[in-house]
Amino acid sequence: MKQVELEKLEWPVLLETLAAFSQTDDGQTLCLELQPDLERAEIEGRWNDVSSLKEIVRQGYRAPIGDLPPMRRIFRALGLGQILGGVELRQVLQLLQATQKVHGFCVNFAAKSSTLARLKNQIYPVPKLMTAIDQAVSPDGTLLDDASPELASIRRKKISLAKRIEEQIKKVLREASVEQYLQDDFFTVRNERYVVPIRLDGRGRVPGTIIDTSDSGQTLFLEPTSVAPLNGEWLENQLAEKLEILRIFKTLSGLAATELDTMRVDYDELVQLDFMTAQAGLAIQLDANPVELADEPVLDLRAARHPLIRKAPELPAGQESSDGIEPAGEAAPVPLTRMKNTAVPNAVSLSGAQSCLVISGPNAGGKTVVLKTVGILHLMAKAGLLVPADRASRMFLFDNIFLELGDAQNLAASLSTFSGHVLGLKPILDKAGPRDLALLDELAVGTEPQTGSALAQAVLEVLATRGTTTLATTHYDSLKGLASVDSHQGAGKFRNGSMEYSIKTMRPTYKLILDVPGQSYGLEVASQIGLPASVIERAKALRGTSASTLEHAVNQLLAAREETESMRGELRRKELAAEEALARVESERKALEEARREAARKAARNQEDEIEAMRESVRELQDQLKAALKALRKAESGNVQQAIETAAGIAIASGEKMRQFDQKTRDIIGRGREGEVLPGRVMHPGETLRTGQKVFVVPLRKEGQILRPAEGETAPAEVQVGLVKLRVPAHDLRLLEDSGGAARGNAAPPPKSRGMNPLNPPPEIPALVLQTPTNTLDLRGMDAETAMSKTLDFIDKALLRGEGAIVIVHGHGTDRLKNAIRRSLRGDCPYNISFRPGEAQEGGDGVTIVALKG
């Protein structure tokens, strides 16, 4: 496209906006020189690269390229074998440091961005060269003293010489034969020699050599004879320093030259990354996306927005706006503050055989903006920029975009508005074809309306016949009627569109309404601008009833549409309110459910505490009983009776405690299961159990079968539950009866081993169980009987807490305790469990992992 046409679509302004997101000078140059001339494969590749970066930039991260200096001149000098100075070497160092940082950034974000994943294999840090320059050249470009041992030695000698010269020259200044001719009581350096200032009358009277004179000629700068040898040595040292500095710069330049090809690749990749990151930043500001590229001419833009209609975001009081994304360290979040896009999104489309969209509506209603939006979005797509439109949009990469926008009046060329406009239409009619896009603003204006209308219709008919995709704005009623006439004739090449104008507010909304012709609302717009009311009223009177029937029909249609939109908005508000209320109810339900679960957990903890307290009291009685029995064995004949009475009292108290414990347990279980309906029935007073009878074991919530009835009123019965045998008190059993009241079936012989039961398989053991205070039991140092008792008690508690697995710590030792515990778990544990030795990270074979199943 010609530059003048790009300027009409404000392409240079968009590029300036893009360049503001770039960090580097060459990156900004790429932005400003971007042209809409890419092929489809290049466009889709660029969209993929930028889309991959977009989300990372949205989160506030970007590659730490920094303010990278232009490097082309330095590369050219290295290619010619020139020696770089300190400033140039520091710029090389900037590139090397940026490359290393960006490579680390790419490694860190490779999993989140295919672009960065690819780039990390395309840039190559050069750490040796970077270290060499950094250790030799200071930030201001001068060489550091320790750039080389020789330079360090020369500079130390230089300091020593300066001190000796100053001491000697101070002696000269104090000599009486010299002091009387001094111009000032100081010394200085002229032409790299230490000198003293003397008056003109001191020439020949003070021994030494005149080195220089002042600008006025009244002061002579004399090198005293006694200082001359030291000055000579000083000059030799200065020369040695310069030669060493030159040697170091030459060495560093040679090292840089060997890495020239690598640095060129790195620099180009960093600039390209900066260029793509700028595109990602612009895409975020515009909410731009990749769209579908069609193989045939099509126009289907959805939620299309002009990229340059924006305003500054409102900031809180006292907060300053930031223009740019400044580096904040490697991969650090940075702000993305830019102008906020406020363009009204519009759907612009032609369907089927349609190729021409006729847009009408009020002045200043947005008709020209729609044309420019379609034009600049196509330029953005052809330049590889993401498009500010919905992802579902479809675009065709037109071969040419023809424009006729703005006032073509040219006094210097003796062109009126109309003649200039017609001159602009000529190349369009000469060249436009089926793969081209034509954007025509206010077609055929500037002449007598009837003639202009006829000419405009003729132009549109020619373009429609050629199949040129055309958008034209107009105020001519004859063009608005083209779509309806065309559809009646069956051709279907024209489509109407109008810019919405609110009848209620008497202001434009800037929304494009398809398939509805629009009105100009000239008098209304004139009134809004502020023309005198008397003029407006007179114009209305002159217009009288000459307004077309179409205008009245359109007004009625727009009024009805506005009412419909209002109703739709009200319904949407009610829908949102209902959704909000539903969400609030759901939130309250979840809160109540969580409160109920927390209450249940608290009640379970309280129950555990009560049971543990009862168990502790029983253990104390057992300890007392053991002590009494021990005392009984050792008692003398006179004290036997007393010991027996003591033991009997403890036994009675122990029985009472056990009954209390039993009742407390039933009470706790009852409180936790209030309202629960259990299968079967409780046993009647005096009723006994019989072998083979089906029962329901209340604590386990499982069915079982009596293997051996209780042998006394308080003795437990032996019950088969699945593959395990249990001893269960009668009060924890409920009888299961069939409809006839008999026990349901006969008991099958119990299995002899704990084989796999498909109806009640053992629990699966987790791959890794970490030790916690609530799931770990330490049995080290205990005998096997005590350890197994503790283990069963611990399993009881763990099942009540809902633990899925526990860790039993028994250590290695002689393996006796470990083997006894695992043997007991395998044959005597009444619960459905699985167990295995611990893994290395769990404690190894010194622990046993037990999976529980409630």
PDB file of C-alpha atoms in Angstrom, residues 223-481:
ATOM      1  CA  GLU A 223      60.191  22.469  35.057  1.00  0.00           C
ATOM      2  CA  PRO A 224      62.832  22.759  37.823  1.00  0.00           C
ATOM      3  CA  THR A 225      66.181  21.162  36.981  1.00  0.00           C
ATOM      4  CA  SER A 226      66.031  18.946  40.054  1.00  0.00           C
ATOM      5  CA  VAL A 227      62.624  17.606  39.002  1.00  0.00           C
ATOM      6  CA  ALA A 228      63.487  16.928  35.342  1.00  0.00           C
ATOM      7  CA  PRO A 229      64.923  13.379  35.859  1.00  0.00           C
ATOM      8  CA  LEU A 230      61.832  12.354  37.803  1.00  0.00           C
ATOM      9  CA  ASN A 231      59.574  13.864  35.140  1.00  0.00           C
ATOM     10  CA  GLY A 232      61.418  11.815  32.518  1.00  0.00           C
ATOM     11  CA  GLU A 233      60.849   8.670  34.485  1.00  0.00           C
ATOM     12  CA  TRP A 234      57.207   9.688  34.911  1.00  0.00           C
ATOM     13  CA  LEU A 235      56.809  10.077  31.134  1.00  0.00           C
ATOM     14  CA  GLU A 236      58.329   6.644  30.516  1.00  0.00           C
ATOM     15  CA  ASN A 237      55.891   5.144  33.008  1.00  0.00           C
ATOM     16  CA  GLN A 238      52.986   6.936  31.326  1.00  0.00           C
ATOM     17  CA  LEU A 239      54.013   5.502  27.965  1.00  0.00           C
ATOM     18  CA  ALA A 240      54.305   2.017  29.431  1.00  0.00           C
ATOM     19  CA  GLU A 241      50.794   2.364  30.875  1.00  0.00           C
ATOM     20  CA  LYS A 242      49.342   3.424  27.523  1.00  0.00           C
ATOM     21  CA  LEU A 243      51.023   0.522  25.753  1.00  0.00           C
ATOM     22  CA  GLU A 244      49.719  -1.956  28.339  1.00  0.00           C
ATOM     23  CA  ILE A 245      46.207  -0.524  28.088  1.00  0.00           C
ATOM     24  CA  LEU A 246      46.353  -0.837  24.308  1.00  0.00           C
ATOM     25  CA  ARG A 247      47.571  -4.436  24.633  1.00  0.00           C
ATOM     26  CA  ILE A 248      44.689  -5.320  26.986  1.00  0.00           C
ATOM     27  CA  PHE A 249      42.085  -3.686  24.743  1.00  0.00           C
ATOM     28  CA  LYS A 250      43.548  -5.526  21.761  1.00  0.00           C
ATOM     29  CA  THR A 251      43.409  -8.846  23.629  1.00  0.00           C
ATOM     30  CA  LEU A 252      39.803  -8.322  24.730  1.00  0.00           C
ATOM     31  CA  SER A 253      38.833  -7.179  21.223  1.00  0.00           C
ATOM     32  CA  GLY A 254      40.425 -10.326  19.810  1.00  0.00           C
ATOM     33  CA  LEU A 255      38.437 -12.484  22.222  1.00  0.00           C
ATOM     34  CA  ALA A 256      35.255 -10.658  21.239  1.00  0.00           C
ATOM     35  CA  ALA A 257      36.065 -11.091  17.536  1.00  0.00           C
ATOM     36  CA  THR A 258      36.304 -14.880  17.979  1.00  0.00           C
ATOM     37  CA  GLU A 259      32.743 -14.847  19.372  1.00  0.00           C
ATOM     38  CA  LEU A 260      31.437 -12.368  16.772  1.00  0.00           C
ATOM     39  CA  ASP A 261      29.139 -14.823  14.966  1.00  0.00           C
ATOM     40  CA  THR A 262      27.647 -16.024  18.261  1.00  0.00           C
ATOM     41  CA  MET A 263      27.097 -12.476  19.487  1.00  0.00           C
ATOM     42  CA  ARG A 264      25.425 -11.495  16.210  1.00  0.00           C
ATOM     43  CA  VAL A 265      22.990 -14.417  16.511  1.00  0.00           C
ATOM     44  CA  ASP A 266      22.330 -13.640  20.181  1.00  0.00           C
ATOM     45  CA  TYR A 267      21.741  -9.958  19.468  1.00  0.00           C
ATOM     46  CA  ASP A 268      19.354 -10.641  16.585  1.00  0.00           C
ATOM     47  CA  GLU A 269      17.415 -13.144  18.716  1.00  0.00           C
ATOM     48  CA  LEU A 270      17.170 -10.693  21.637  1.00  0.00           C
ATOM     49  CA  VAL A 271      15.925  -7.922  19.358  1.00  0.00           C
ATOM     50  CA  GLN A 272      13.366 -10.289  17.822  1.00  0.00           C
ATOM     51  CA  LEU A 273      12.268 -11.369  21.303  1.00  0.00           C
ATOM     52  CA  ASP A 274      11.915  -7.704  22.269  1.00  0.00           C
ATOM     53  CA  PHE A 275       9.879  -7.136  19.096  1.00  0.00           C
ATOM     54  CA  MET A 276       7.561 -10.071  19.841  1.00  0.00           C
ATOM     55  CA  THR A 277       7.230  -9.072  23.501  1.00  0.00           C
ATOM     56  CA  ALA A 278       6.149  -5.592  22.377  1.00  0.00           C
ATOM     57  CA  GLN A 279       3.499  -7.226  20.190  1.00  0.00           C
ATOM     58  CA  ALA A 280       2.328  -9.310  23.162  1.00  0.00           C
ATOM     59  CA  GLY A 281       2.086  -6.159  25.296  1.00  0.00           C
ATOM     60  CA  LEU A 282       0.007  -4.407  22.628  1.00  0.00           C
ATOM     61  CA  ALA A 283      -2.198  -7.498  22.275  1.00  0.00           C
ATOM     62  CA  ILE A 284      -2.893  -7.454  26.014  1.00  0.00           C
ATOM     63  CA  GLN A 285      -3.817  -3.765  25.924  1.00  0.00           C
ATOM     64  CA  LEU A 286      -6.173  -4.352  22.983  1.00  0.00           C
ATOM     65  CA  ASP A 287      -7.395  -7.808  24.090  1.00  0.00           C
ATOM     66  CA  ALA A 288      -6.231  -8.954  20.655  1.00  0.00           C
ATOM     67  CA  ASN A 289      -6.312 -12.555  19.452  1.00  0.00           C
ATOM     68  CA  PRO A 290      -5.415 -14.766  16.516  1.00  0.00           C
ATOM     69  CA  VAL A 291      -8.385 -15.262  14.189  1.00  0.00           C
ATOM     70  CA  GLU A 292      -9.231 -17.761  11.483  1.00  0.00           C
ATOM     71  CA  LEU A 293      -7.723 -16.984   8.075  1.00  0.00           C
ATOM     72  CA  ALA A 294     -10.027 -17.964   5.228  1.00  0.00           C
ATOM     73  CA  ASP A 295      -8.978 -19.316   1.837  1.00  0.00           C
ATOM     74  CA  GLU A 296     -11.630 -17.327  -0.056  1.00  0.00           C
ATOM     75  CA  PRO A 297     -12.758 -13.692   0.285  1.00  0.00           C
ATOM     76  CA  VAL A 298     -14.872 -13.330   3.426  1.00  0.00           C
ATOM     77  CA  LEU A 299     -15.698 -10.623   5.958  1.00  0.00           C
ATOM     78  CA  ASP A 300     -16.772 -11.921   9.360  1.00  0.00           C
ATOM     79  CA  LEU A 301     -15.409  -9.764  12.179  1.00  0.00           C
ATOM     80  CA  ARG A 302     -16.921 -10.285  15.614  1.00  0.00           C
ATOM     81  CA  ALA A 303     -16.455  -7.853  18.500  1.00  0.00           C
ATOM     82  CA  ALA A 304     -14.075  -5.873  16.288  1.00  0.00           C
ATOM     83  CA  ARG A 305     -12.556  -2.792  17.954  1.00  0.00           C
ATOM     84  CA  HIS A 306     -10.497   0.062  16.576  1.00  0.00           C
ATOM     85  CA  PRO A 307      -7.045  -0.209  18.209  1.00  0.00           C
ATOM     86  CA  LEU A 308      -6.482   3.549  18.568  1.00  0.00           C
ATOM     87  CA  ILE A 309      -9.681   4.597  20.345  1.00  0.00           C
ATOM     88  CA  ARG A 310      -8.545   4.705  23.935  1.00  0.00           C
ATOM     89  CA  LYS A 311      -8.180   6.854  27.008  1.00  0.00           C
ATOM     90  CA  ALA A 312      -5.851   6.895  29.999  1.00  0.00           C
ATOM     91  CA  PRO A 313      -6.928   4.568  32.834  1.00  0.00           C
ATOM     92  CA  GLU A 314      -8.203   6.197  35.992  1.00  0.00           C
ATOM     93  CA  LEU A 315      -5.701   5.885  38.836  1.00  0.00           C
ATOM     94  CA  PRO A 316      -6.290   6.173  42.586  1.00  0.00           C
ATOM     95  CA  ALA A 317      -5.551   9.539  44.133  1.00  0.00           C
ATOM     96  CA  GLY A 318      -1.841  10.098  44.646  1.00  0.00           C
ATOM     97  CA  GLN A 319      -0.780   7.267  42.309  1.00  0.00           C
ATOM     98  CA  GLU A 320       1.370   8.224  39.366  1.00  0.00           C
ATOM     99  CA  SER A 321       0.905   6.624  35.980  1.00  0.00           C
ATOM    100  CA  SER A 322       3.712   4.492  34.571  1.00  0.00           C
ATOM    101  CA  ASP A 323       4.544   4.531  30.890  1.00  0.00           C
ATOM    102  CA  GLY A 324       6.565   1.487  30.043  1.00  0.00           C
ATOM    103  CA  ILE A 325       7.538  -1.827  31.473  1.00  0.00           C
ATOM    104  CA  GLU A 326      10.804  -1.258  33.266  1.00  0.00           C
ATOM    105  CA  PRO A 327      13.021  -4.235  34.119  1.00  0.00           C
ATOM    106  CA  ALA A 328      12.617  -5.350  37.715  1.00  0.00           C
ATOM    107  CA  GLY A 329      15.230  -8.054  37.917  1.00  0.00           C
ATOM    108  CA  GLU A 330      15.311 -11.398  36.219  1.00  0.00           C
ATOM    109  CA  ALA A 331      11.795 -12.745  35.662  1.00  0.00           C
ATOM    110  CA  ALA A 332      10.368 -10.196  38.100  1.00  0.00           C
ATOM    111  CA  PRO A 333       6.719  -9.062  37.792  1.00  0.00           C
ATOM    112  CA  VAL A 334       6.443  -5.663  36.151  1.00  0.00           C
ATOM    113  CA  PRO A 335       3.421  -3.393  35.573  1.00  0.00           C
ATOM    114  CA  LEU A 336       1.726  -3.167  32.187  1.00  0.00           C
ATOM    115  CA  THR A 337       0.076   0.234  32.405  1.00  0.00           C
ATOM    116  CA  ARG A 338      -1.001   1.644  29.047  1.00  0.00           C
ATOM    117  CA  MET A 339      -3.886   3.572  27.576  1.00  0.00           C
ATOM    118  CA  LYS A 340      -7.143   1.703  28.038  1.00  0.00           C
ATOM    119  CA  ASN A 341      -8.971   0.718  24.842  1.00  0.00           C
ATOM    120  CA  THR A 342     -12.534   2.060  24.942  1.00  0.00           C
ATOM    121  CA  ALA A 343     -13.712   1.328  21.395  1.00  0.00           C
ATOM    122  CA  VAL A 344     -17.251  -0.048  21.093  1.00  0.00           C
ATOM    123  CA  PRO A 345     -17.021  -3.639  19.753  1.00  0.00           C
ATOM    124  CA  ASN A 346     -18.967  -4.281  16.548  1.00  0.00           C
ATOM    125  CA  ALA A 347     -19.810  -7.256  14.362  1.00  0.00           C
ATOM    126  CA  VAL A 348     -19.025  -6.517  10.718  1.00  0.00           C
ATOM    127  CA  SER A 349     -19.888  -9.307   8.322  1.00  0.00           C
ATOM    128  CA  LEU A 350     -21.071 -10.222   4.859  1.00  0.00           C
ATOM    129  CA  SER A 351     -22.676 -13.629   4.434  1.00  0.00           C
ATOM    130  CA  GLY A 352     -23.319 -15.881   1.487  1.00  0.00           C
ATOM    131  CA  ALA A 353     -23.050 -14.099  -1.863  1.00  0.00           C
ATOM    132  CA  GLN A 354     -23.026 -10.662  -0.223  1.00  0.00           C
ATOM    133  CA  SER A 355     -20.020  -8.535  -1.138  1.00  0.00           C
ATOM    134  CA  CYS A 356     -21.128  -4.974  -0.350  1.00  0.00           C
ATOM    135  CA  LEU A 357     -22.092  -3.507   3.047  1.00  0.00           C
ATOM    136  CA  VAL A 358     -23.877  -0.146   2.871  1.00  0.00           C
ATOM    137  CA  ILE A 359     -23.535   1.675   6.200  1.00  0.00           C
ATOM    138  CA  SER A 360     -25.821   4.588   6.986  1.00  0.00           C
ATOM    139  CA  GLY A 361     -26.680   6.527  10.114  1.00  0.00           C
ATOM    140  CA  PRO A 362     -26.178   9.864  11.861  1.00  0.00           C
ATOM    141  CA  ASN A 363     -23.261  12.183  11.383  1.00  0.00           C
ATOM    142  CA  ALA A 364     -20.576  11.603  14.030  1.00  0.00           C
ATOM    143  CA  GLY A 365     -22.229   8.246  14.687  1.00  0.00           C
ATOM    144  CA  GLY A 366     -19.169   6.098  13.901  1.00  0.00           C
ATOM    145  CA  LYS A 367     -19.622   5.149  10.232  1.00  0.00           C
ATOM    146  CA  THR A 368     -16.098   6.169   9.216  1.00  0.00           C
ATOM    147  CA  VAL A 369     -14.667   4.483  12.315  1.00  0.00           C
ATOM    148  CA  VAL A 370     -16.207   1.185  11.159  1.00  0.00           C
ATOM    149  CA  LEU A 371     -14.483   1.545   7.780  1.00  0.00           C
ATOM    150  CA  LYS A 372     -11.158   2.385   9.415  1.00  0.00           C
ATOM    151  CA  THR A 373     -11.585  -0.491  11.884  1.00  0.00           C
ATOM    152  CA  VAL A 374     -12.027  -3.019   9.063  1.00  0.00           C
ATOM    153  CA  GLY A 375      -9.066  -1.512   7.206  1.00  0.00           C
ATOM    154  CA  ILE A 376      -6.602  -1.316  10.082  1.00  0.00           C
ATOM    155  CA  LEU A 377      -7.526  -4.774  11.390  1.00  0.00           C
ATOM    156  CA  HIS A 378      -6.661  -6.215   7.991  1.00  0.00           C
ATOM    157  CA  LEU A 379      -3.366  -4.324   8.058  1.00  0.00           C
ATOM    158  CA  MET A 380      -2.640  -5.713  11.528  1.00  0.00           C
ATOM    159  CA  ALA A 381      -3.339  -9.255  10.348  1.00  0.00           C
ATOM    160  CA  LYS A 382      -1.094  -8.876   7.270  1.00  0.00           C
ATOM    161  CA  ALA A 383       1.674  -7.481   9.507  1.00  0.00           C
ATOM    162  CA  GLY A 384       1.451 -10.462  11.885  1.00  0.00           C
ATOM    163  CA  LEU A 385      -0.091  -8.482  14.771  1.00  0.00           C
ATOM    164  CA  LEU A 386      -2.835 -10.095  16.823  1.00  0.00           C
ATOM    165  CA  VAL A 387      -6.262  -8.667  15.964  1.00  0.00           C
ATOM    166  CA  PRO A 388      -8.554  -6.861  18.454  1.00  0.00           C
ATOM    167  CA  ALA A 389     -11.554  -9.051  17.677  1.00  0.00           C
ATOM    168  CA  ASP A 390     -13.131 -12.268  18.880  1.00  0.00           C
ATOM    169  CA  ARG A 391     -11.212 -15.482  18.170  1.00  0.00           C
ATOM    170  CA  ALA A 392     -14.194 -16.794  16.186  1.00  0.00           C
ATOM    171  CA  SER A 393     -13.736 -14.025  13.592  1.00  0.00           C
ATOM    172  CA  ARG A 394     -12.793 -14.988  10.038  1.00  0.00           C
ATOM    173  CA  MET A 395     -10.598 -12.856   7.798  1.00  0.00           C
ATOM    174  CA  PHE A 396      -9.273 -13.069   4.268  1.00  0.00           C
ATOM    175  CA  LEU A 397      -5.871 -11.631   3.390  1.00  0.00           C
ATOM    176  CA  PHE A 398      -6.972  -9.320   0.573  1.00  0.00           C
ATOM    177  CA  ASP A 399      -4.458  -8.670  -2.176  1.00  0.00           C
ATOM    178  CA  ASN A 400      -5.138  -4.918  -2.112  1.00  0.00           C
ATOM    179  CA  ILE A 401      -7.028  -2.478   0.103  1.00  0.00           C
ATOM    180  CA  PHE A 402      -8.468   0.479  -1.821  1.00  0.00           C
ATOM    181  CA  LEU A 403      -9.417   3.592   0.132  1.00  0.00           C
ATOM    182  CA  GLU A 404     -11.451   6.665  -0.549  1.00  0.00           C
ATOM    183  CA  LEU A 405     -11.592   8.412   2.815  1.00  0.00           C
ATOM    184  CA  GLY A 406     -11.650  12.047   3.861  1.00  0.00           C
ATOM    185  CA  ASP A 407     -11.950  15.321   1.981  1.00  0.00           C
ATOM    186  CA  ALA A 408     -10.125  15.097  -1.387  1.00  0.00           C
ATOM    187  CA  GLN A 409     -10.291  18.855  -2.014  1.00  0.00           C
ATOM    188  CA  ASN A 410      -6.982  20.268  -3.382  1.00  0.00           C
ATOM    189  CA  LEU A 411      -6.899  23.997  -4.178  1.00  0.00           C
ATOM    190  CA  ALA A 412      -3.378  23.811  -5.582  1.00  0.00           C
ATOM    191  CA  ALA A 413      -4.518  21.250  -8.158  1.00  0.00           C
ATOM    192  CA  SER A 414      -7.833  23.075  -8.777  1.00  0.00           C
ATOM    193  CA  LEU A 415      -9.804  20.114  -7.410  1.00  0.00           C
ATOM    194  CA  SER A 416     -13.120  20.594  -5.628  1.00  0.00           C
ATOM    195  CA  THR A 417     -14.338  18.137  -3.017  1.00  0.00           C
ATOM    196  CA  PHE A 418     -16.429  16.264  -5.585  1.00  0.00           C
ATOM    197  CA  SER A 419     -13.820  16.207  -8.342  1.00  0.00           C
ATOM    198  CA  GLY A 420     -11.135  15.118  -5.923  1.00  0.00           C
ATOM    199  CA  HIS A 421     -13.459  12.369  -4.675  1.00  0.00           C
ATOM    200  CA  VAL A 422     -14.215  11.150  -8.200  1.00  0.00           C
ATOM    201  CA  LEU A 423     -10.500  11.183  -9.000  1.00  0.00           C
ATOM    202  CA  GLY A 424      -9.961   8.894  -6.003  1.00  0.00           C
ATOM    203  CA  LEU A 425     -12.656   6.498  -7.271  1.00  0.00           C
ATOM    204  CA  LYS A 426     -11.027   6.115 -10.702  1.00  0.00           C
ATOM    205  CA  PRO A 427      -8.137   3.736  -9.699  1.00  0.00           C
ATOM    206  CA  ILE A 428     -10.567   1.685  -7.637  1.00  0.00           C
ATOM    207  CA  LEU A 429     -12.866   1.167 -10.617  1.00  0.00           C
ATOM    208  CA  ASP A 430      -9.846   0.466 -12.851  1.00  0.00           C
ATOM    209  CA  LYS A 431      -8.081  -2.110 -10.644  1.00  0.00           C
ATOM    210  CA  ALA A 432     -10.351  -3.551  -7.920  1.00  0.00           C
ATOM    211  CA  GLY A 433     -11.019  -7.265  -8.311  1.00  0.00           C
ATOM    212  CA  PRO A 434     -12.628 -10.169  -6.409  1.00  0.00           C
ATOM    213  CA  ARG A 435      -9.648 -10.579  -4.034  1.00  0.00           C
ATOM    214  CA  ASP A 436      -9.566  -6.886  -3.072  1.00  0.00           C
ATOM    215  CA  LEU A 437     -11.185  -4.771  -0.332  1.00  0.00           C
ATOM    216  CA  ALA A 438     -12.648  -1.326  -1.056  1.00  0.00           C
ATOM    217  CA  LEU A 439     -13.484   1.159   1.729  1.00  0.00           C
ATOM    218  CA  LEU A 440     -15.540   4.115   0.480  1.00  0.00           C
ATOM    219  CA  ASP A 441     -16.510   6.929   2.842  1.00  0.00           C
ATOM    220  CA  GLU A 442     -19.503   9.175   1.931  1.00  0.00           C
ATOM    221  CA  LEU A 443     -19.640   7.842  -1.624  1.00  0.00           C
ATOM    222  CA  ALA A 444     -20.288  10.492  -4.352  1.00  0.00           C
ATOM    223  CA  VAL A 445     -20.894  13.421  -2.007  1.00  0.00           C
ATOM    224  CA  GLY A 446     -20.214  17.052  -2.890  1.00  0.00           C
ATOM    225  CA  THR A 447     -22.626  17.337  -5.805  1.00  0.00           C
ATOM    226  CA  GLU A 448     -26.371  17.553  -6.412  1.00  0.00           C
ATOM    227  CA  PRO A 449     -27.967  14.743  -4.321  1.00  0.00           C
ATOM    228  CA  GLN A 450     -29.830  13.023  -7.129  1.00  0.00           C
ATOM    229  CA  THR A 451     -26.746  12.906  -9.334  1.00  0.00           C
ATOM    230  CA  GLY A 452     -24.525  11.835  -6.467  1.00  0.00           C
ATOM    231  CA  SER A 453     -26.945   9.086  -5.501  1.00  0.00           C
ATOM    232  CA  ALA A 454     -27.068   7.742  -9.037  1.00  0.00           C
ATOM    233  CA  LEU A 455     -23.300   7.799  -9.401  1.00  0.00           C
ATOM    234  CA  ALA A 456     -22.838   6.096  -6.049  1.00  0.00           C
ATOM    235  CA  GLN A 457     -25.258   3.316  -6.952  1.00  0.00           C
ATOM    236  CA  ALA A 458     -23.540   2.776 -10.290  1.00  0.00           C
ATOM    237  CA  VAL A 459     -20.130   2.488  -8.586  1.00  0.00           C
ATOM    238  CA  LEU A 460     -21.412  -0.032  -6.040  1.00  0.00           C
ATOM    239  CA  GLU A 461     -23.105  -2.110  -8.727  1.00  0.00           C
ATOM    240  CA  VAL A 462     -19.849  -2.323 -10.719  1.00  0.00           C
ATOM    241  CA  LEU A 463     -17.851  -3.397  -7.638  1.00  0.00           C
ATOM    242  CA  ALA A 464     -20.543  -5.889  -6.625  1.00  0.00           C
ATOM    243  CA  THR A 465     -20.528  -7.409 -10.112  1.00  0.00           C
ATOM    244  CA  ARG A 466     -16.748  -7.883  -9.886  1.00  0.00           C
ATOM    245  CA  GLY A 467     -17.088  -9.471  -6.442  1.00  0.00           C
ATOM    246  CA  THR A 468     -14.939  -6.834  -4.739  1.00  0.00           C
ATOM    247  CA  THR A 469     -15.584  -6.831  -0.989  1.00  0.00           C
ATOM    248  CA  THR A 470     -16.845  -3.301  -0.396  1.00  0.00           C
ATOM    249  CA  LEU A 471     -17.854  -1.199   2.604  1.00  0.00           C
ATOM    250  CA  ALA A 472     -19.445   2.148   1.814  1.00  0.00           C
ATOM    251  CA  THR A 473     -20.944   4.815   4.069  1.00  0.00           C
ATOM    252  CA  THR A 474     -23.765   7.011   2.784  1.00  0.00           C
ATOM    253  CA  HIS A 475     -26.723   9.262   3.542  1.00  0.00           C
ATOM    254  CA  TYR A 476     -28.464   8.453   0.236  1.00  0.00           C
ATOM    255  CA  ASP A 477     -31.819   6.699   0.650  1.00  0.00           C
ATOM    256  CA  SER A 478     -31.445   5.052  -2.758  1.00  0.00           C
ATOM    257  CA  LEU A 479     -28.348   3.186  -1.566  1.00  0.00           C
ATOM    258  CA  LYS A 480     -30.098   2.106   1.617  1.00  0.00           C
ATOM    259  CA  GLY A 481     -32.773   0.497  -0.524  1.00  0.00           C
TER     260      GLY A 481
END
